[in-house]
């Protein structure tokens, strides 16, 4: 008698969601957040968490309101908007992969981060093409290891006094000094990788909101549970509870980590550091522990790179099969992996990593992800018979997404808009060429999802 397929319980789904969040953002996103808002950037973390919880609520409502599940499909929005949502998710994943590669290089080899990032991307392309994915068991190991390392970092930070002069008299001078140090791209002999961050953060009155936008990058993996679909033992319960629990746990860890970084480094050093967690360990006189932090950062960012690229390739392949992208991207190998999409999306990741630094890539990923989430909120508002409370959350969540998009640095925002426009046009042209003689296109969901890990 065949064994019934494995169904993931809600507790395991929480672990998977945490693993999706315990990646690049924890090791890099707090630096530009501090550059934007100075010592007030923990408020940005709270705002980002509220926006993330709004996304979780709207995703759960979509999942229970119609049989199509929690993703955008035709009928939720006009076809052009659904297409934009699919392109936004694809752009976000490619940019997130480029950011993960850059942060991986910064932690592994601070003096030569870019060559290491290139090697990491090439290695992950090969791994993806071979069909390797991060299993729930591996996700659990990553979560446990990350929590242990963050507890260690927090302990060192809270018991270490910031270097003299590292604490600013006000948020704005510190932010301006930090941004100047990073954006100039010169670096220093002690910190030669600083210039690779290209933070391009514009400190100002809206600095807390900009900090929230960067902090939101940590939560961009919250959709991972919804992607598991039929692999969940109780999909409706897991989609409602697992991401919420993961967001709350991650928010608590971020606030503790923020306090430790502010206490141990001060705003100026934190804002200018390409590797804030490792910098904290070095400042605290714990170079041996700093090696452990770098190992954990390498593992976390490598897993993030693998996950982002695999989901980007699977998404591009699904769009190709639906006629939304060139058909060649839908070709799979003997193991069923979309090897053409793996190569193409890996190549795009390399281009982004070479063209911009990891913090700019983070801003692009956040901007594109927020576009997708804003459309998701609009889809909830269009549902017939929705409760007033659901409409309020969707309206507030959509507004929050738009506000965070608006306060992103101008240069990454322009790049994001250009990438979304180019992707949308490519999809529109591909869809038109793939249309049947009667003018109907291949049926199927408009938003790609990968197979469950």
Coordinates of C-alpha atoms in Angstrom, one line a residue:
X1 CA 0.0 0.0 0.0
X2 CA 1.6 3.3 -1.0
X3 CA 2.5 5.7 1.8
X4 CA 0.3 8.8 1.9
X5 CA 2.2 12.0 0.9
X6 CA 3.8 14.0 3.7
X7 CA 1.8 17.0 4.9
X8 CA 3.6 19.7 6.8
X9 CA 2.2 20.7 10.2
X10 CA 1.7 24.3 11.2
X11 CA 4.7 24.2 13.5
X12 CA 7.0 23.1 10.6
X13 CA 5.4 25.9 8.5
X14 CA 6.5 28.4 11.1
X15 CA 10.0 27.1 10.9
X16 CA 10.0 27.4 7.1
X17 CA 8.7 31.0 7.3
X18 CA 11.4 31.9 9.9
X19 CA 14.0 30.4 7.6
X20 CA 12.8 32.5 4.8
X21 CA 13.2 35.6 7.0
X22 CA 16.5 34.7 8.7
X23 CA 18.6 35.6 5.7
X24 CA 20.2 38.6 4.1
X25 CA 18.1 41.3 5.9
X26 CA 19.3 40.3 9.4
X27 CA 22.9 40.7 8.4
X28 CA 22.7 43.9 6.3
X29 CA 19.4 45.8 6.3
X30 CA 19.8 47.5 9.7
X31 CA 22.8 49.5 8.5
X32 CA 20.9 51.6 5.9
X33 CA 18.0 51.8 8.3
X34 CA 20.3 53.4 10.9
X35 CA 21.7 55.7 8.2
X36 CA 18.2 56.8 7.4
X37 CA 16.7 57.4 10.9
X38 CA 19.7 57.4 13.3
X39 CA 18.9 56.1 16.8
X40 CA 15.1 56.1 15.9
X41 CA 15.4 53.3 13.4
X42 CA 13.9 50.7 15.8
X43 CA 10.6 52.5 15.2
X44 CA 11.1 51.7 11.6
X45 CA 11.3 48.0 12.5
X46 CA 8.0 48.2 14.2
X47 CA 6.4 50.0 11.2
X48 CA 7.8 47.3 8.9
X49 CA 6.3 44.6 11.1
X50 CA 2.9 46.3 11.0
X51 CA 3.0 46.4 7.2
X52 CA 4.1 42.7 7.1
X53 CA 1.2 41.7 9.4
X54 CA -1.2 43.5 7.1
X55 CA 0.2 41.4 4.2
X56 CA -0.3 38.2 6.2
X57 CA -3.9 39.2 6.9
X58 CA -4.8 40.0 3.3
X59 CA -3.1 36.8 2.1
X60 CA -5.0 34.7 4.5
X61 CA -8.3 36.3 3.5
X62 CA -7.7 35.7 -0.2
X63 CA -6.8 32.1 0.7
X64 CA -10.2 31.5 2.4
X65 CA -12.4 33.7 0.2
X66 CA -12.0 31.8 -3.1
X67 CA -10.8 28.5 -4.4
X68 CA -7.9 30.0 -6.3
X69 CA -5.8 30.3 -3.1
X70 CA -3.8 33.2 -1.7
X71 CA -2.3 34.5 -4.9
X72 CA -3.4 37.0 -7.5
X73 CA -5.3 35.5 -10.4
X74 CA -7.4 36.8 -13.3
X75 CA -10.6 38.2 -12.0
X76 CA -9.0 39.6 -8.8
X77 CA -7.7 42.6 -10.8
X78 CA -7.5 43.7 -14.4
X79 CA -5.2 41.5 -16.5
X80 CA -2.6 44.2 -16.7
X81 CA -2.5 44.6 -13.0
X82 CA -2.2 40.8 -12.4
X83 CA 0.7 40.7 -14.9
X84 CA 2.4 43.6 -13.0
X85 CA 2.1 41.6 -9.8
X86 CA 3.8 38.6 -11.3
X87 CA 6.6 40.7 -12.8
X88 CA 7.0 42.5 -9.5
X89 CA 7.5 39.3 -7.6
X90 CA 10.0 38.1 -10.2
X91 CA 12.0 41.4 -10.0
X92 CA 12.0 41.2 -6.3
X93 CA 13.4 37.7 -6.2
X94 CA 16.2 38.5 -8.6
X95 CA 17.2 41.6 -6.7
X96 CA 17.0 39.7 -3.4
X97 CA 19.3 37.1 -4.8
X98 CA 21.8 39.8 -5.9
X99 CA 21.6 41.3 -2.4
X100 CA 22.2 37.9 -0.8
X101 CA 25.3 37.3 -3.0
X102 CA 26.7 40.8 -2.2
X103 CA 26.3 40.4 1.5
X104 CA 27.7 36.8 1.3
X105 CA 30.8 38.3 -0.3
X106 CA 31.1 41.1 2.3
X107 CA 31.0 38.7 5.2
X108 CA 33.2 35.9 3.7
X109 CA 36.0 38.1 2.2
X110 CA 35.6 41.8 3.1
X111 CA 38.6 42.8 1.0
X112 CA 37.3 41.2 -2.2
X113 CA 33.5 40.8 -1.8
X114 CA 32.6 41.0 -5.5
X115 CA 34.6 38.0 -6.8
X116 CA 33.2 35.9 -3.9
X117 CA 29.6 37.1 -4.8
X118 CA 30.1 36.0 -8.4
X119 CA 31.4 32.6 -7.4
X120 CA 28.5 32.2 -5.0
X121 CA 25.9 33.0 -7.8
X122 CA 27.6 30.6 -10.2
X123 CA 27.7 27.8 -7.6
X124 CA 24.0 28.3 -6.8
X125 CA 23.1 28.3 -10.5
X126 CA 24.7 24.9 -10.8
X127 CA 23.0 23.6 -7.6
X128 CA 19.6 24.9 -8.8
X129 CA 20.0 23.3 -12.2
X130 CA 20.7 20.0 -10.4
X131 CA 17.4 20.3 -8.6
X132 CA 18.7 20.8 -5.1
X133 CA 16.3 22.6 -2.7
X134 CA 16.4 23.6 0.9
X135 CA 14.4 21.0 2.9
X136 CA 12.3 21.7 6.0
X137 CA 14.9 19.9 8.1
X138 CA 17.6 22.1 6.7
X139 CA 15.4 25.1 7.4
X140 CA 15.1 24.0 11.0
X141 CA 18.8 23.8 11.4
X142 CA 19.3 27.2 9.9
X143 CA 16.7 28.8 12.2
X144 CA 18.2 27.2 15.4
X145 CA 21.8 28.2 14.3
X146 CA 20.7 31.8 13.5
X147 CA 18.9 32.2 16.8
X148 CA 21.9 31.0 18.8
X149 CA 24.2 33.4 16.9
X150 CA 21.8 36.3 17.3
X151 CA 21.6 35.6 21.1
X152 CA 25.4 35.7 21.2
X153 CA 25.6 38.9 19.2
X154 CA 23.0 40.5 21.4
X155 CA 24.8 39.5 24.5
X156 CA 28.1 41.0 23.3
X157 CA 26.3 44.2 22.1
X158 CA 24.4 44.8 25.3
X159 CA 27.6 44.3 27.4
X160 CA 29.8 46.4 25.2
X161 CA 30.0 50.2 25.3
X162 CA 30.0 52.0 22.0
X163 CA 33.4 53.5 21.0
X164 CA 33.8 57.0 22.2
X165 CA 32.3 59.5 19.8
X166 CA 30.2 56.8 18.1
X167 CA 27.0 58.1 19.6
X168 CA 25.6 61.2 17.8
X169 CA 24.1 64.2 19.5
X170 CA 21.2 64.0 17.1
X171 CA 20.0 61.5 14.5
X172 CA 20.5 63.7 11.4
X173 CA 24.3 64.5 11.7
X174 CA 25.0 60.9 12.3
X175 CA 23.0 59.8 9.3
X176 CA 24.6 62.4 7.1
X177 CA 28.1 61.3 8.2
X178 CA 27.3 57.6 7.7
X179 CA 25.8 58.0 4.3
X180 CA 28.7 60.2 3.1
X181 CA 31.1 57.5 4.2
X182 CA 29.2 54.7 2.4
X183 CA 27.9 56.5 -0.7
X184 CA 31.3 57.9 -1.7
X185 CA 32.5 54.4 -2.4
X186 CA 36.0 55.1 -1.3
X187 CA 36.1 52.8 1.7
X188 CA 39.0 52.9 4.2
X189 CA 42.0 50.7 4.9
X190 CA 40.2 49.3 7.9
X191 CA 37.0 48.8 6.1
X192 CA 37.7 48.4 2.4
X193 CA 34.3 47.0 1.5
X194 CA 32.3 49.9 2.7
X195 CA 32.1 51.4 -0.7
X196 CA 30.4 48.3 -2.2
X197 CA 27.2 49.0 -0.2
X198 CA 26.2 52.0 -2.4
X199 CA 23.5 52.7 0.2
X200 CA 22.4 56.0 -1.5
X201 CA 20.2 56.7 1.5
X202 CA 18.9 60.3 1.8
X203 CA 18.5 61.2 5.5
X204 CA 15.6 63.5 6.2
X205 CA 12.4 64.0 8.1
X206 CA 11.0 60.8 6.6
X207 CA 14.0 58.8 7.8
X208 CA 12.0 56.5 10.1
X209 CA 9.8 55.6 7.1
X210 CA 12.8 54.9 4.9
X211 CA 14.2 52.8 7.8
X212 CA 11.0 50.9 7.8
X213 CA 11.3 50.2 4.1
X214 CA 14.8 48.7 4.5
X215 CA 13.7 46.8 7.6
X216 CA 10.8 45.3 5.6
X217 CA 13.3 43.4 3.5
X218 CA 13.7 41.0 6.5
X219 CA 10.0 40.2 6.1
X220 CA 9.9 39.6 2.3
X221 CA 10.0 35.9 2.9
X222 CA 6.6 35.8 4.7
X223 CA 4.9 34.6 1.5
X224 CA 6.9 31.3 1.7
X225 CA 4.2 29.5 3.6
X226 CA 1.5 30.4 1.1
X227 CA 3.7 29.0 -1.7
X228 CA 3.7 25.6 0.0
X229 CA 0.0 25.1 -0.8
X230 CA -1.1 21.5 -0.8
X231 CA 2.0 20.4 1.1
X232 CA 0.5 21.8 4.3
X233 CA -1.5 19.5 6.6
X234 CA -4.0 22.3 7.3
X235 CA -3.5 25.0 4.6
X236 CA -6.0 27.5 5.9
X237 CA -4.8 27.4 9.5
X238 CA -1.1 27.4 8.5
X239 CA -1.5 30.3 6.1
X240 CA -3.2 32.3 8.8
X241 CA -1.0 31.4 11.8
X242 CA 2.5 30.5 10.6
X243 CA 3.5 33.7 8.9
X244 CA 2.0 35.8 11.8
X245 CA 3.9 33.9 14.4
X246 CA 7.1 34.1 12.3
X247 CA 6.7 37.9 11.9
X248 CA 6.2 38.4 15.6
X249 CA 9.2 36.3 16.5
X250 CA 11.4 38.0 13.9
X251 CA 10.2 41.4 15.1
X252 CA 11.3 40.6 18.6
X253 CA 14.7 39.4 17.5
X254 CA 15.1 42.5 15.3
X255 CA 14.3 44.9 18.2
X256 CA 16.8 43.1 20.5
X257 CA 19.4 43.1 17.8
X258 CA 18.8 46.8 17.1
X259 CA 19.3 47.7 20.7
X260 CA 22.5 45.6 20.9
X261 CA 23.9 47.2 17.7
X262 CA 23.1 50.7 18.9
X263 CA 24.6 50.1 22.3
X264 CA 27.7 48.3 21.1
X265 CA 28.5 50.2 17.9
X266 CA 26.7 53.5 18.1
X267 CA 24.7 55.0 15.2
X268 CA 27.7 56.2 13.1
X269 CA 29.6 52.9 13.1
X270 CA 26.4 50.9 12.5
X271 CA 25.2 53.1 9.6
X272 CA 28.6 52.9 7.9
X273 CA 29.3 49.2 8.4
X274 CA 28.9 46.8 5.5
X275 CA 28.9 43.9 8.0
X276 CA 27.3 45.3 11.2
X277 CA 27.1 42.0 13.1
X278 CA 30.7 41.2 12.5
X279 CA 31.7 44.8 13.3
X280 CA 30.0 44.5 16.6
X281 CA 31.9 41.4 17.5
X282 CA 35.2 43.0 16.5
X283 CA 34.4 46.2 18.5
X284 CA 33.5 44.0 21.5
X285 CA 36.9 42.4 21.5
X286 CA 35.6 39.0 20.3
X287 CA 37.4 38.3 17.0
X288 CA 37.0 34.5 17.5
X289 CA 33.2 35.0 17.9
X290 CA 33.3 37.3 14.9
X291 CA 34.4 34.3 12.8
X292 CA 31.4 32.4 14.1
X293 CA 29.1 35.3 13.1
X294 CA 30.7 35.4 9.6
X295 CA 30.1 31.6 9.2
X296 CA 26.5 32.0 10.3
X297 CA 26.1 35.0 7.9
X298 CA 27.6 33.0 5.1
X299 CA 25.2 30.1 5.7
X300 CA 22.1 32.4 6.0
X301 CA 22.9 34.4 2.9
X302 CA 23.8 31.3 0.9
X303 CA 20.4 29.8 1.8
X304 CA 18.7 33.1 0.9
X305 CA 20.5 33.1 -2.4
X306 CA 19.5 29.5 -3.2
X307 CA 15.9 30.1 -2.2
X308 CA 15.5 33.4 -4.1
X309 CA 17.0 32.1 -7.3
X310 CA 15.1 28.8 -7.3
X311 CA 11.8 30.6 -6.7
X312 CA 12.6 33.2 -9.4
X313 CA 13.5 30.4 -11.9
X314 CA 10.3 28.5 -11.1
X315 CA 8.3 31.6 -11.4
X316 CA 9.8 32.5 -14.8
X317 CA 9.2 28.9 -16.0
X318 CA 5.6 29.0 -14.9
X319 CA 5.0 32.3 -16.7
X320 CA 6.6 30.9 -19.8
X321 CA 4.3 27.9 -19.7
X322 CA 1.4 30.3 -19.5
X323 CA 2.6 32.2 -22.5
X324 CA 3.6 35.3 -20.4
X325 CA 7.3 34.9 -21.1
X326 CA 9.3 33.4 -24.0
X327 CA 8.6 29.6 -24.2
X328 CA 12.3 28.7 -24.0
X329 CA 12.2 29.6 -20.3
X330 CA 9.7 26.8 -19.6
X331 CA 12.1 24.0 -20.7
X332 CA 13.0 21.6 -17.9
X333 CA 15.7 19.0 -17.5
X334 CA 15.6 15.3 -16.8
X335 CA 14.8 16.0 -13.1
X336 CA 12.0 18.5 -13.9
X337 CA 14.1 21.5 -13.0
X338 CA 13.7 24.6 -15.2
X339 CA 17.4 24.7 -16.2
X340 CA 16.9 27.4 -18.9
X341 CA 15.2 29.7 -16.4
X342 CA 17.9 28.9 -13.8
X343 CA 20.6 30.0 -16.3
X344 CA 18.8 33.1 -17.4
X345 CA 17.7 34.3 -14.0
X346 CA 21.1 33.5 -12.6
X347 CA 22.7 35.6 -15.3
X348 CA 20.4 38.5 -14.4
X349 CA 21.3 38.1 -10.8
X350 CA 25.0 38.4 -11.7
X351 CA 24.3 41.5 -13.7
X352 CA 22.5 43.1 -10.8
X353 CA 25.2 42.1 -8.3
X354 CA 27.9 43.6 -10.6
X355 CA 26.0 46.8 -11.4
X356 CA 24.8 47.8 -7.9
X357 CA 25.8 47.1 -4.4
X358 CA 23.8 44.9 -2.0
X359 CA 22.0 47.8 -0.3
X360 CA 20.8 49.2 -3.6
X361 CA 19.7 45.6 -4.5
X362 CA 17.8 45.4 -1.2
X363 CA 16.0 48.6 -2.0
X364 CA 15.0 47.3 -5.4
X365 CA 13.8 44.0 -4.0
X366 CA 11.8 45.9 -1.3
X367 CA 10.2 48.2 -3.9
X368 CA 9.1 45.4 -6.2
X369 CA 7.9 43.3 -3.3
X370 CA 5.8 46.2 -2.0
X371 CA 4.2 46.7 -5.4
X372 CA 3.1 43.1 -5.4
X373 CA 1.7 43.4 -1.9
X374 CA -0.1 46.6 -2.7
X375 CA -1.9 44.9 -5.6
X376 CA -2.7 42.0 -3.2
X377 CA -4.4 44.4 -0.8
X378 CA -6.4 46.0 -3.7
X379 CA -7.6 42.5 -4.7
X380 CA -8.9 42.0 -1.2
X381 CA -10.7 45.3 -1.4
X382 CA -12.4 44.2 -4.6
X383 CA -13.8 41.0 -3.1
X384 CA -17.6 41.0 -2.8
X385 CA -19.0 40.7 0.7
X386 CA -15.8 41.3 2.5
X387 CA -16.1 42.2 6.3
X388 CA -15.5 45.8 7.3
X389 CA -12.5 44.8 9.4
X390 CA -10.9 43.0 6.4
X391 CA -11.4 46.0 4.2
X392 CA -9.9 48.3 6.9
X393 CA -6.8 46.1 7.2
X394 CA -6.4 45.9 3.4
X395 CA -6.8 49.6 2.9
X396 CA -4.4 50.4 5.7
X397 CA -1.9 47.8 4.4
X398 CA -2.1 49.0 0.9
X399 CA -1.5 52.5 2.0
X400 CA 1.4 51.4 4.1
X401 CA 3.0 49.7 1.1
X402 CA 2.6 52.7 -1.1
X403 CA 4.1 55.0 1.6
X404 CA 7.2 52.8 2.0
X405 CA 7.6 52.7 -1.8
X406 CA 7.5 56.5 -2.0
X407 CA 10.2 56.9 0.7
X408 CA 12.8 54.6 -0.9
X409 CA 15.9 56.2 -2.2
X410 CA 15.4 57.8 -5.7
X411 CA 18.0 55.8 -7.6
X412 CA 16.8 52.3 -6.6
X413 CA 13.2 53.5 -7.1
X414 CA 13.9 54.5 -10.7
X415 CA 15.7 51.2 -11.4
X416 CA 12.7 49.3 -9.9
X417 CA 10.2 51.2 -12.1
X418 CA 12.3 50.6 -15.2
X419 CA 12.7 46.9 -14.4
X420 CA 8.9 46.5 -13.8
X421 CA 8.1 48.4 -17.0
X422 CA 10.5 46.3 -19.1
X423 CA 9.2 43.0 -17.6
X424 CA 5.6 44.0 -18.1
X425 CA 6.2 44.9 -21.8
X426 CA 8.1 41.6 -22.3
X427 CA 5.2 39.7 -20.8
X428 CA 2.6 41.6 -22.9
X429 CA 4.5 40.9 -26.1
X430 CA 5.0 37.2 -25.2
X431 CA 1.4 36.8 -24.3
X432 CA 0.3 38.4 -27.6
X433 CA 2.5 36.2 -29.7
X434 CA 1.4 33.1 -27.7
X435 CA -2.3 33.8 -28.2
X436 CA -4.4 31.3 -30.1
X437 CA -6.0 32.2 -33.4
X438 CA -9.2 32.9 -31.5
X439 CA -7.5 35.4 -29.3
X440 CA -7.6 33.3 -26.1
X441 CA -4.5 32.6 -24.1
X442 CA -3.4 29.5 -22.3
X443 CA -5.4 29.2 -19.1
X444 CA -3.7 29.1 -15.7
X445 CA -2.8 31.2 -12.7
X446 CA -1.1 34.4 -13.5
X447 CA 1.4 34.3 -10.6
X448 CA 4.2 31.7 -10.5
X449 CA 4.9 29.5 -7.6
X450 CA 7.5 26.8 -7.2
X451 CA 7.0 23.3 -6.0
X452 CA 7.0 22.7 -2.3
X453 CA 10.5 22.1 -0.9

